[in-house]
PDB file of C-alpha atoms in Angstrom:
ATOM      1  CA  MET A   1     127.239 108.229 181.997  1.00 94.00           C
ATOM      2  CA  ASP A   2     129.787 111.055 181.890  1.00 94.00           C
ATOM      3  CA  VAL A   3     132.711 108.643 181.839  1.00 96.00           C
ATOM      4  CA  PHE A   4     131.275 106.682 178.915  1.00 96.00           C
ATOM      5  CA  TRP A   5     130.369 109.961 177.191  1.00 94.00           C
ATOM      6  CA  SER A   6     133.908 111.286 177.560  1.00 93.00           C
ATOM      7  CA  HIS A   7     135.837 108.112 176.724  1.00 95.00           C
ATOM      8  CA  GLY A   8     133.467 105.850 174.795  1.00 96.00           C
ATOM      9  CA  TYR A   9     132.542 102.332 175.747  1.00 97.00           C
ATOM     10  CA  HIS A  10     135.834 100.692 174.806  1.00 97.00           C
ATOM     11  CA  GLY A  11     137.892 103.585 176.177  1.00 97.00           C
ATOM     12  CA  THR A  12     136.296 103.308 179.615  1.00 97.00           C
ATOM     13  CA  SER A  13     138.003 100.951 182.040  1.00 96.00           C
ATOM     14  CA  LEU A  14     136.567  99.264 185.096  1.00 95.00           C
ATOM     15  CA  PRO A  15     138.762 101.413 187.375  1.00 95.00           C
ATOM     16  CA  ASP A  16     137.322 104.518 185.644  1.00 96.00           C
ATOM     17  CA  LEU A  17     133.818 103.292 186.457  1.00 95.00           C
ATOM     18  CA  LEU A  18     134.660 102.376 190.030  1.00 94.00           C
ATOM     19  CA  GLU A  19     136.087 105.836 190.608  1.00 95.00           C
ATOM     20  CA  ALA A  20     133.140 107.608 188.986  1.00 95.00           C
ATOM     21  CA  THR A  21     130.466 105.589 190.785  1.00 93.00           C
ATOM     22  CA  LYS A  22     132.325 105.362 194.108  1.00 93.00           C
ATOM     23  CA  LEU A  23     131.353 101.691 194.164  1.00 92.00           C
ATOM     24  CA  SER A  24     133.482  98.668 194.903  1.00 93.00           C
ATOM     25  CA  ARG A  25     133.910  96.107 192.165  1.00 93.00           C
ATOM     26  CA  GLY A  26     131.444  93.753 193.891  1.00 94.00           C
ATOM     27  CA  SER A  27     128.845  96.490 194.398  1.00 93.00           C
ATOM     28  CA  LEU A  28     129.102  97.574 190.781  1.00 92.00           C
ATOM     29  CA  TYR A  29     128.591  94.006 189.573  1.00 91.00           C
ATOM     30  CA  THR A  30     125.702  93.486 192.015  1.00 93.00           C
ATOM     31  CA  ALA A  31     123.985  96.710 190.905  1.00 93.00           C
ATOM     32  CA  PHE A  32     124.578  96.513 187.141  1.00 94.00           C
ATOM     33  CA  GLY A  33     125.764  92.986 186.314  1.00 94.00           C
ATOM     34  CA  ASP A  34     128.781  94.125 184.343  1.00 93.00           C
ATOM     35  CA  LYS A  35     130.265  97.039 182.403  1.00 95.00           C
ATOM     36  CA  HIS A  36     127.827  96.469 179.547  1.00 96.00           C
ATOM     37  CA  GLY A  37     124.852  96.544 181.907  1.00 95.00           C
ATOM     38  CA  LEU A  38     126.049  99.826 183.401  1.00 95.00           C
ATOM     39  CA  PHE A  39     126.605 101.215 179.925  1.00 96.00           C
ATOM     40  CA  LEU A  40     123.079 100.315 178.811  1.00 97.00           C
ATOM     41  CA  ARG A  41     121.627 101.987 181.917  1.00 96.00           C
ATOM     42  CA  SER A  42     123.763 105.077 181.208  1.00 97.00           C
ATOM     43  CA  LEU A  43     122.658 105.167 177.579  1.00 98.00           C
ATOM     44  CA  ASP A  44     119.018 104.770 178.655  1.00 98.00           C
ATOM     45  CA  ARG A  45     119.382 107.715 181.020  1.00 97.00           C
ATOM     46  CA  TYR A  46     120.971 109.875 178.333  1.00 98.00           C
ATOM     47  CA  ILE A  47     118.192 108.999 175.882  1.00 98.00           C
ATOM     48  CA  ASP A  48     115.476 109.633 178.478  1.00 98.00           C
ATOM     49  CA  ASP A  49     116.990 113.046 179.258  1.00 98.00           C
ATOM     50  CA  ALA A  50     117.244 113.923 175.546  1.00 97.00           C
ATOM     51  CA  LEU A  51     113.635 112.945 174.871  1.00 98.00           C
ATOM     52  CA  ALA A  52     112.397 114.835 177.938  1.00 98.00           C
ATOM     53  CA  ARG A  53     114.208 117.941 176.683  1.00 97.00           C
ATOM     54  CA  LEU A  54     112.694 117.436 173.220  1.00 97.00           C
ATOM     55  CA  ASP A  55     109.220 117.112 174.744  1.00 97.00           C
ATOM     56  CA  THR A  56     109.737 120.345 176.658  1.00 97.00           C
ATOM     57  CA  GLU A  57     110.921 122.161 173.540  1.00 97.00           C
ATOM     58  CA  LEU A  58     108.116 120.786 171.351  1.00 97.00           C
ATOM     59  CA  ASP A  59     105.426 121.252 174.012  1.00 95.00           C
ATOM     60  CA  SER A  60     102.117 120.695 172.206  1.00 91.00           C
ATOM     61  CA  ARG A  61     100.492 123.445 174.296  1.00 92.00           C
ATOM     62  CA  GLN A  62     102.600 126.072 172.543  1.00 93.00           C
ATOM     63  CA  ASN A  63     102.833 127.193 168.937  1.00 95.00           C
ATOM     64  CA  ALA A  64     104.358 124.388 166.873  1.00 96.00           C
ATOM     65  CA  LEU A  65     106.842 126.598 165.025  1.00 95.00           C
ATOM     66  CA  ALA A  66     107.974 128.172 168.282  1.00 95.00           C
ATOM     67  CA  GLY A  67     108.623 124.682 169.624  1.00 96.00           C
ATOM     68  CA  LEU A  68     110.522 123.627 166.525  1.00 96.00           C
ATOM     69  CA  ARG A  69     112.566 126.812 166.703  1.00 95.00           C
ATOM     70  CA  ALA A  70     113.350 126.139 170.380  1.00 95.00           C
ATOM     71  CA  CYS A  71     114.402 122.607 169.491  1.00 96.00           C
ATOM     72  CA  LEU A  72     116.692 123.708 166.666  1.00 96.00           C
ATOM     73  CA  ASP A  73     118.146 126.586 168.688  1.00 95.00           C
ATOM     74  CA  GLY A  74     118.853 124.108 171.489  1.00 95.00           C
ATOM     75  CA  TYR A  75     120.796 121.933 169.094  1.00 94.00           C
ATOM     76  CA  VAL A  76     122.754 124.956 167.872  1.00 95.00           C
ATOM     77  CA  GLY A  77     123.744 125.623 171.470  1.00 93.00           C
ATOM     78  CA  ARG A  78     124.648 121.994 172.144  1.00 93.00           C
ATOM     79  CA  THR A  79     126.789 121.745 168.998  1.00 92.00           C
ATOM     80  CA  SER A  80     128.781 124.928 169.538  1.00 90.00           C
ATOM     81  CA  GLY A  81     131.874 125.641 171.597  1.00 84.00           C
ATOM     82  CA  ALA A  82     132.979 123.231 174.325  1.00 83.00           C
ATOM     83  CA  LYS A  83     129.603 121.467 174.320  1.00 83.00           C
ATOM     84  CA  GLY A  84     129.942 120.827 170.608  1.00 88.00           C
ATOM     85  CA  LYS A  85     133.422 119.404 170.979  1.00 89.00           C
ATOM     86  CA  ARG A  86     132.142 116.924 173.550  1.00 90.00           C
ATOM     87  CA  GLY A  87     129.617 115.616 171.069  1.00 91.00           C
ATOM     88  CA  CYS A  88     126.642 113.388 171.702  1.00 95.00           C
ATOM     89  CA  LEU A  89     126.652 110.066 173.541  1.00 97.00           C
ATOM     90  CA  VAL A  90     124.031 108.638 171.177  1.00 97.00           C
ATOM     91  CA  VAL A  91     125.985 109.555 168.050  1.00 96.00           C
ATOM     92  CA  ALA A  92     129.299 108.384 169.510  1.00 95.00           C
ATOM     93  CA  THR A  93     127.694 105.119 170.606  1.00 97.00           C
ATOM     94  CA  ALA A  94     126.111 104.608 167.206  1.00 96.00           C
ATOM     95  CA  MET A  95     129.501 104.992 165.568  1.00 95.00           C
ATOM     96  CA  GLU A  96     131.305 102.773 168.073  1.00 96.00           C
ATOM     97  CA  LEU A  97     128.875  99.961 168.863  1.00 96.00           C
ATOM     98  CA  VAL A  98     125.753  99.708 166.706  1.00 95.00           C
ATOM     99  CA  ALA A  99     127.307  97.345 164.169  1.00 95.00           C
ATOM    100  CA  HIS A 100     128.323  94.899 166.929  1.00 95.00           C
ATOM    101  CA  ASP A 101     125.775  95.244 169.736  1.00 97.00           C
ATOM    102  CA  VAL A 102     122.112  94.354 169.232  1.00 97.00           C
ATOM    103  CA  GLU A 103     120.962  95.914 172.529  1.00 97.00           C
ATOM    104  CA  VAL A 104     122.656  99.204 171.686  1.00 98.00           C
ATOM    105  CA  GLU A 105     121.278  99.121 168.149  1.00 98.00           C
ATOM    106  CA  LYS A 106     117.713  98.713 169.476  1.00 98.00           C
ATOM    107  CA  ARG A 107     118.102 101.678 171.801  1.00 98.00           C
ATOM    108  CA  ILE A 108     119.655 103.963 169.193  1.00 98.00           C
ATOM    109  CA  ARG A 109     117.057 103.006 166.574  1.00 98.00           C
ATOM    110  CA  ARG A 110     114.219 103.572 169.079  1.00 98.00           C
ATOM    111  CA  PHE A 111     115.661 106.982 169.988  1.00 98.00           C
ATOM    112  CA  PHE A 112     115.912 108.143 166.361  1.00 98.00           C
ATOM    113  CA  THR A 113     112.461 106.763 165.526  1.00 98.00           C
ATOM    114  CA  THR A 114     110.919 108.496 168.541  1.00 98.00           C
ATOM    115  CA  MET A 115     112.661 111.746 167.744  1.00 98.00           C
ATOM    116  CA  GLU A 116     111.543 111.583 164.110  1.00 98.00           C
ATOM    117  CA  ARG A 117     107.934 110.916 165.159  1.00 98.00           C
ATOM    118  CA  ARG A 118     107.909 113.823 167.613  1.00 98.00           C
ATOM    119  CA  LEU A 119     109.364 116.201 165.044  1.00 98.00           C
ATOM    120  CA  ALA A 120     106.820 114.988 162.462  1.00 98.00           C
ATOM    121  CA  ASP A 121     103.987 115.558 164.950  1.00 97.00           C
ATOM    122  CA  ALA A 122     105.193 119.116 165.578  1.00 97.00           C
ATOM    123  CA  LEU A 123     105.459 119.752 161.845  1.00 98.00           C
ATOM    124  CA  ALA A 124     101.939 118.359 161.319  1.00 97.00           C
ATOM    125  CA  ARG A 125     100.691 120.771 163.997  1.00 97.00           C
ATOM    126  CA  ALA A 126     102.489 123.607 162.199  1.00 97.00           C
ATOM    127  CA  ARG A 127     100.740 122.603 158.990  1.00 97.00           C
ATOM    128  CA  ALA A 128      97.350 122.537 160.795  1.00 96.00           C
ATOM    129  CA  GLU A 129      98.155 126.002 162.177  1.00 95.00           C
ATOM    130  CA  GLY A 130      98.793 127.208 158.622  1.00 96.00           C
ATOM    131  CA  GLU A 131     102.479 127.921 159.206  1.00 96.00           C
ATOM    132  CA  LEU A 132     104.154 125.206 157.164  1.00 96.00           C
ATOM    133  CA  ALA A 133     105.163 126.079 153.614  1.00 96.00           C
ATOM    134  CA  ASP A 134     103.144 124.558 150.800  1.00 95.00           C
ATOM    135  CA  GLY A 135     104.499 121.203 149.676  1.00 96.00           C
ATOM    136  CA  VAL A 136     106.357 120.452 152.911  1.00 97.00           C
ATOM    137  CA  GLU A 137     105.412 116.964 154.057  1.00 97.00           C
ATOM    138  CA  PRO A 138     105.834 116.608 157.863  1.00 98.00           C
ATOM    139  CA  LEU A 139     107.438 113.154 157.917  1.00 98.00           C
ATOM    140  CA  SER A 140     109.962 113.974 155.179  1.00 97.00           C
ATOM    141  CA  ALA A 141     110.761 117.300 156.833  1.00 97.00           C
ATOM    142  CA  ALA A 142     111.186 115.538 160.186  1.00 98.00           C
ATOM    143  CA  ARG A 143     113.700 113.141 158.627  1.00 98.00           C
ATOM    144  CA  ILE A 144     115.630 116.085 157.201  1.00 97.00           C
ATOM    145  CA  LEU A 145     115.636 117.817 160.591  1.00 97.00           C
ATOM    146  CA  LEU A 146     116.773 114.621 162.308  1.00 97.00           C
ATOM    147  CA  CYS A 147     119.674 114.310 159.887  1.00 96.00           C
ATOM    148  CA  LEU A 148     120.490 117.996 160.334  1.00 95.00           C
ATOM    149  CA  VAL A 149     120.601 117.972 164.118  1.00 95.00           C
ATOM    150  CA  GLU A 150     122.482 114.695 164.384  1.00 95.00           C
ATOM    151  CA  GLY A 151     124.873 115.861 161.668  1.00 94.00           C
ATOM    152  CA  LEU A 152     125.410 119.045 163.662  1.00 92.00           C
ATOM    153  CA  ARG A 153     126.398 116.845 166.607  1.00 93.00           C
ATOM    154  CA  VAL A 154     129.094 115.172 164.511  1.00 93.00           C
ATOM    155  CA  VAL A 155     130.453 118.243 162.733  1.00 92.00           C
ATOM    156  CA  GLY A 156     130.203 120.274 165.951  1.00 90.00           C
ATOM    157  CA  LYS A 157     133.128 118.242 167.295  1.00 90.00           C
ATOM    158  CA  THR A 158     135.338 120.231 164.918  1.00 90.00           C
ATOM    159  CA  GLY A 159     134.600 123.485 166.734  1.00 86.00           C
ATOM    160  CA  ILE A 160     132.597 125.270 164.039  1.00 84.00           C
ATOM    161  CA  ASP A 161     131.400 128.702 165.206  1.00 86.00           C
ATOM    162  CA  ARG A 162     127.855 129.012 166.561  1.00 91.00           C
ATOM    163  CA  THR A 163     126.910 131.623 163.949  1.00 94.00           C
ATOM    164  CA  VAL A 164     127.579 129.107 161.157  1.00 91.00           C
ATOM    165  CA  TRP A 165     125.147 126.641 162.758  1.00 90.00           C
ATOM    166  CA  GLN A 166     122.552 129.305 163.428  1.00 94.00           C
ATOM    167  CA  THR A 167     122.689 130.521 159.824  1.00 95.00           C
ATOM    168  CA  THR A 168     122.341 126.938 158.572  1.00 93.00           C
ATOM    169  CA  VAL A 169     119.368 126.194 160.828  1.00 94.00           C
ATOM    170  CA  ASP A 170     117.714 129.499 159.934  1.00 94.00           C
ATOM    171  CA  ALA A 171     118.056 128.804 156.213  1.00 95.00           C
ATOM    172  CA  LEU A 172     116.445 125.377 156.510  1.00 94.00           C
ATOM    173  CA  PHE A 173     113.747 126.616 158.860  1.00 92.00           C
ATOM    174  CA  ASP A 174     112.876 129.360 156.381  1.00 92.00           C
ATOM    175  CA  ARG A 175     112.390 126.732 153.650  1.00 93.00           C
ATOM    176  CA  PHE A 176     109.870 124.846 155.777  1.00 95.00           C
ATOM    177  CA  THR A 177     107.786 127.801 156.920  1.00 93.00           C
ATOM    178  CA  LYS A 178     105.558 130.438 155.347  1.00 90.00           C
TER     179      LYS A 178
END
């Protein structure tokens, strides 16, 4: 996963993968079928990890706004400094492969749809808790947040300072809440 994340699908060679996995060519092909099969498994792992982190941040047993704040603050951290420059495997993959790879497109679409739904659920809980600003519709707000955090992942590659991201997130968060 790290090799694909660092170099992209097309920028990753078979020797890179053999070195990273410590597998022989035959073992790699037996275990994963081919480079594409290994890539899909790597992408699945990355997505599973990202959704598990999101579930932890948006834990339905805690206050919804606290969970949303934790989620957004996590993205600020992941889009700042060296982490920000590395970017996001999902975003990089979307840019590199979605137009040409149906299996990748399905995974990326499922990830964004799942993320949007989980954000919308948290926003609906915030509304039920009386903490969402009047007129804020959870699904629309979730789509805005999805675009914000994924946009942060792209722009974060330019090395923007963490305080800029935090100020941006705070301003949007303040618009959504009472």
